Short mmCIF file of C-alpha atoms in Angstrom, two decimals:
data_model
loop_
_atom_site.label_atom_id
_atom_site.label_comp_id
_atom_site.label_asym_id
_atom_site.label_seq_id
_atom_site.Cartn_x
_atom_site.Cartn_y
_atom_site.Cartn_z
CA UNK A 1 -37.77 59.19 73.87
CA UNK A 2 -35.73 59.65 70.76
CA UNK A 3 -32.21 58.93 71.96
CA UNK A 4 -34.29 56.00 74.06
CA UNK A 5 -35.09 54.26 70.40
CA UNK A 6 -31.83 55.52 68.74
CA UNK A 7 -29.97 53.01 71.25
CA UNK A 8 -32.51 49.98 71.18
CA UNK A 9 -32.14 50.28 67.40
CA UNK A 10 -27.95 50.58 67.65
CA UNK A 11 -28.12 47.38 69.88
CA UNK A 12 -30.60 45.78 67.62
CA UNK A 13 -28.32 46.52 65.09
CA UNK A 14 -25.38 45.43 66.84
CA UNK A 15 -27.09 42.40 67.56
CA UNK A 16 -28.25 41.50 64.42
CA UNK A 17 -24.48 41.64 63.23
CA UNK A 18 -23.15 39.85 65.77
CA UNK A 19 -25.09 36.72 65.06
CA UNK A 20 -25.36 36.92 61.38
CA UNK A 21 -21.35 36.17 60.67
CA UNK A 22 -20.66 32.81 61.39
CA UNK A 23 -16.95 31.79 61.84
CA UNK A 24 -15.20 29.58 59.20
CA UNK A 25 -16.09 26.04 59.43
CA UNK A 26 -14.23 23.12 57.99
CA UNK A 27 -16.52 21.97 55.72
CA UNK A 28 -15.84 22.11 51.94
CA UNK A 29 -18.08 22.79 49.14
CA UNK A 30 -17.34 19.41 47.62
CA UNK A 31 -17.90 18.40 44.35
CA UNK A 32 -19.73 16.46 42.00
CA UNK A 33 -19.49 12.16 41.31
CA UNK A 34 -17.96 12.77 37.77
CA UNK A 35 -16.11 16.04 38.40
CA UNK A 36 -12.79 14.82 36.90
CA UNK A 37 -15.17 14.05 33.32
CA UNK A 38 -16.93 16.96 33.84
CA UNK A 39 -16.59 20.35 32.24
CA UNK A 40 -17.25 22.96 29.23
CA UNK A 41 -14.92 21.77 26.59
CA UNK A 42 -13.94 24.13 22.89
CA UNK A 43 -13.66 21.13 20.20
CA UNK A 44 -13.99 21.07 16.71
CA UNK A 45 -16.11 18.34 15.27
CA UNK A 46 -15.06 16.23 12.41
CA UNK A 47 -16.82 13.82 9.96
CA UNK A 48 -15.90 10.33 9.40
CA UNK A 49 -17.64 7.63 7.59
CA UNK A 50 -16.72 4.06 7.14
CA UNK A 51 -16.95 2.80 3.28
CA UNK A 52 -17.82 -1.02 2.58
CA UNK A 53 -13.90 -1.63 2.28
CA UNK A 54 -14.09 -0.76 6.19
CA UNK A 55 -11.61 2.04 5.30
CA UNK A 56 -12.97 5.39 7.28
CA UNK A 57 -12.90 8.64 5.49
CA UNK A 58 -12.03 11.68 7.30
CA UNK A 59 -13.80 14.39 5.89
CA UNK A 60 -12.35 17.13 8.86
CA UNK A 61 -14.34 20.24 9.63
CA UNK A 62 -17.13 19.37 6.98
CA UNK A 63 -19.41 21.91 7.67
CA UNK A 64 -16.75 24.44 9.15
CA UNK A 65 -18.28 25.33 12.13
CA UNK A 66 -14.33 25.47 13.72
CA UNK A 67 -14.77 26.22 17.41
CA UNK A 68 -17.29 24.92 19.57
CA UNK A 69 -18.54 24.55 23.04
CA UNK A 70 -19.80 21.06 24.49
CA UNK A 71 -20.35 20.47 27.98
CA UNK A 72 -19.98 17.09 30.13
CA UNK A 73 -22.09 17.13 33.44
CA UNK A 74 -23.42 14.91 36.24
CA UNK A 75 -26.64 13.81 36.17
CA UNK A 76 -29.45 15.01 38.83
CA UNK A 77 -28.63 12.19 41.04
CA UNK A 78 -25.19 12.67 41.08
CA UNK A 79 -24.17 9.26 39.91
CA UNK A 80 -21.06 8.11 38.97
CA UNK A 81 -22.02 5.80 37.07
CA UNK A 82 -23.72 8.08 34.95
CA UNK A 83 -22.82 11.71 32.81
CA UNK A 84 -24.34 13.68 30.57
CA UNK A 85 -23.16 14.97 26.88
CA UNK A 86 -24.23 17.98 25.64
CA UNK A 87 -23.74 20.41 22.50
CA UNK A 88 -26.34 22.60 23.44
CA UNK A 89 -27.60 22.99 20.48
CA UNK A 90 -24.56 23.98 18.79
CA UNK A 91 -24.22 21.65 16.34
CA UNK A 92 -26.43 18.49 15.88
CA UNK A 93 -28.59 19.38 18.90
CA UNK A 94 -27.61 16.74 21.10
CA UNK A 95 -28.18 15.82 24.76
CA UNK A 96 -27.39 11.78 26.15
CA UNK A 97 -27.13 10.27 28.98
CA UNK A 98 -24.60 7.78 29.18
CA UNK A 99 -22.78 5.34 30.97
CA UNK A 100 -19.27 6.40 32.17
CA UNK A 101 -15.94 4.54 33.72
CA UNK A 102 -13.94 6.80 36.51
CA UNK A 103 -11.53 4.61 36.36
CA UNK A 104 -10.73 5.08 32.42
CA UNK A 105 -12.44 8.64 32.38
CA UNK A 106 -14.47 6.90 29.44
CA UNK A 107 -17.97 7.36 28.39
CA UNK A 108 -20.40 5.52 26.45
CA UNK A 109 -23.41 4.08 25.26
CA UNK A 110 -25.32 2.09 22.14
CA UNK A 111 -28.74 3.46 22.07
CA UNK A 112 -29.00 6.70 23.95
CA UNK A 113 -31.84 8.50 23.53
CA UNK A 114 -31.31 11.90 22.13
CA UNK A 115 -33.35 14.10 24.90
CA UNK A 116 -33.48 17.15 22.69
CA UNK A 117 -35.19 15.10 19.88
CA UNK A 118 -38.47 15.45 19.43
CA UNK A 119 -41.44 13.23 20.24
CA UNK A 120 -42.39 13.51 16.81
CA UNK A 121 -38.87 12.08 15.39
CA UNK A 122 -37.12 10.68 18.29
CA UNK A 123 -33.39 10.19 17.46
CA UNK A 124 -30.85 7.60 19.49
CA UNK A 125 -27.14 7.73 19.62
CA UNK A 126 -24.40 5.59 19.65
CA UNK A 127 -21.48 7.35 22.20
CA UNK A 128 -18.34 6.81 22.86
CA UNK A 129 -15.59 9.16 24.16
CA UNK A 130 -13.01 9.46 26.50
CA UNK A 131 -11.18 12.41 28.36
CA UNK A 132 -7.11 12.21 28.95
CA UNK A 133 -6.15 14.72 31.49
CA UNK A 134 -3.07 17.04 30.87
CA UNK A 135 -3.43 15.29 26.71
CA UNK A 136 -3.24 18.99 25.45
CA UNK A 137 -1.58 22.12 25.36
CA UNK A 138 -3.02 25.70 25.17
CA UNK A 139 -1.29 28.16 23.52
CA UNK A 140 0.53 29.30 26.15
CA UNK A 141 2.15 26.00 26.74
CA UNK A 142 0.74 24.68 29.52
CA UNK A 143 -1.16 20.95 29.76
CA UNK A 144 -4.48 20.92 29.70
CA UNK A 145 -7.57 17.94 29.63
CA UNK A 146 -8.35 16.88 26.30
CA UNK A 147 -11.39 14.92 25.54
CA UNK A 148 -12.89 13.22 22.54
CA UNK A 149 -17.14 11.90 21.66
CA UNK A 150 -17.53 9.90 18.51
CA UNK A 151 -21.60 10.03 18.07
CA UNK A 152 -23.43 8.07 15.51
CA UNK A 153 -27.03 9.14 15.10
CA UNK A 154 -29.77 6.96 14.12
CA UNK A 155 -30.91 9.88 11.66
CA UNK A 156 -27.90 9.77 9.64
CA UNK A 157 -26.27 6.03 9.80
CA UNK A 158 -23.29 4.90 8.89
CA UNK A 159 -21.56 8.72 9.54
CA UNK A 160 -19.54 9.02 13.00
CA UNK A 161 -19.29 13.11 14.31
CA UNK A 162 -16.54 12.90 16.59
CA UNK A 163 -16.33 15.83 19.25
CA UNK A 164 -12.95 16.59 19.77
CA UNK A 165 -10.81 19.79 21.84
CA UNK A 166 -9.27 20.62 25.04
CA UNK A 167 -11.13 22.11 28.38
CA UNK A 168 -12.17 25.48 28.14
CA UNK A 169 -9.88 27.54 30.23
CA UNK A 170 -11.77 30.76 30.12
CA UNK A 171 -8.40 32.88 28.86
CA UNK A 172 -8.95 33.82 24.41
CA UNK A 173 -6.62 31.77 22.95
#
């Protein structure tokens, strides 16, 4: 009786892993509407304001935060019409959806709602930004995307934050 269930169980077995690997097919993962766009970026963000000349002043790395991560993603829907922006809380706590141009790789909006505002004090943004592919170069020489995001918040008028930096690569640079 025991070597009688030791073989169902090897050909159950044997079964079982014949059926369970599938051979390669030829479809691909794919990817996403905006994927060129799309990304974790490392940007620094600078402060500009415009003074009643029109002149802008470039105040740099204001509040020297240096290095940051900002993400670009499609939107649940996968539209490609649409993308996300998003510091993640980084910085000014910002998350927009916005309009976006495949054609230009440009982004943008004039009243975006702020989605990590609260209901309390919503917040809207004024977006625009653009990514150039192969714009940079890492430090090892090699071209990489660059992107920019100017964002003007209704909290703080007047003063433009512009996200700026090159696609995170994953290597420490």
């Amino acid at each position: 009786m025991k070597k009688i269930f030791s073989a169902i169980m090897i050909a159950a077995a044997a079964m079982l892993g014949a059926t369970s690997c599938s051979t390669e097919t030829n479809e691909s993962a794919g990817g996403t509407a905006v994927q060129d766009m799309a990304g974790k970026w490392d940007v620094v963000i600078d402060v500009m304001e415009v003074d009643e000349n029109g002149d802008t002043i470039h105040y740099g790395d204001y509040y020297n935060y240096g290095t940051l991560s900002f993400f670009t993603y499609n939107t649940n829907d996968n539209s490609s019409d649409f993308i996300y922006v998003d510091d993640l809380g980084k910085f000014w706590t910002v998350k927009a959806k916005v309009g976006c141009d495949l054609s230009n790789l440009t982004f943008f909006a004039d009243n975006a709602d702020n989605l990590y505002a609260s209901e309390e004090e919503p917040e809207t943004c004024k977006v625009s930004g653009r990514v150039m592919p192969g714009a940079a170069t890492n430090l090892h020489g090699k071209p990489n995307d660059s992107i920019y995001v100017d964002f003007e918040f209704s909290l703080d008028p007047g003063v433009i934050y512009r996200y700026a930096g090159q696609r995170y690569t994953g290597f420490y640079e």
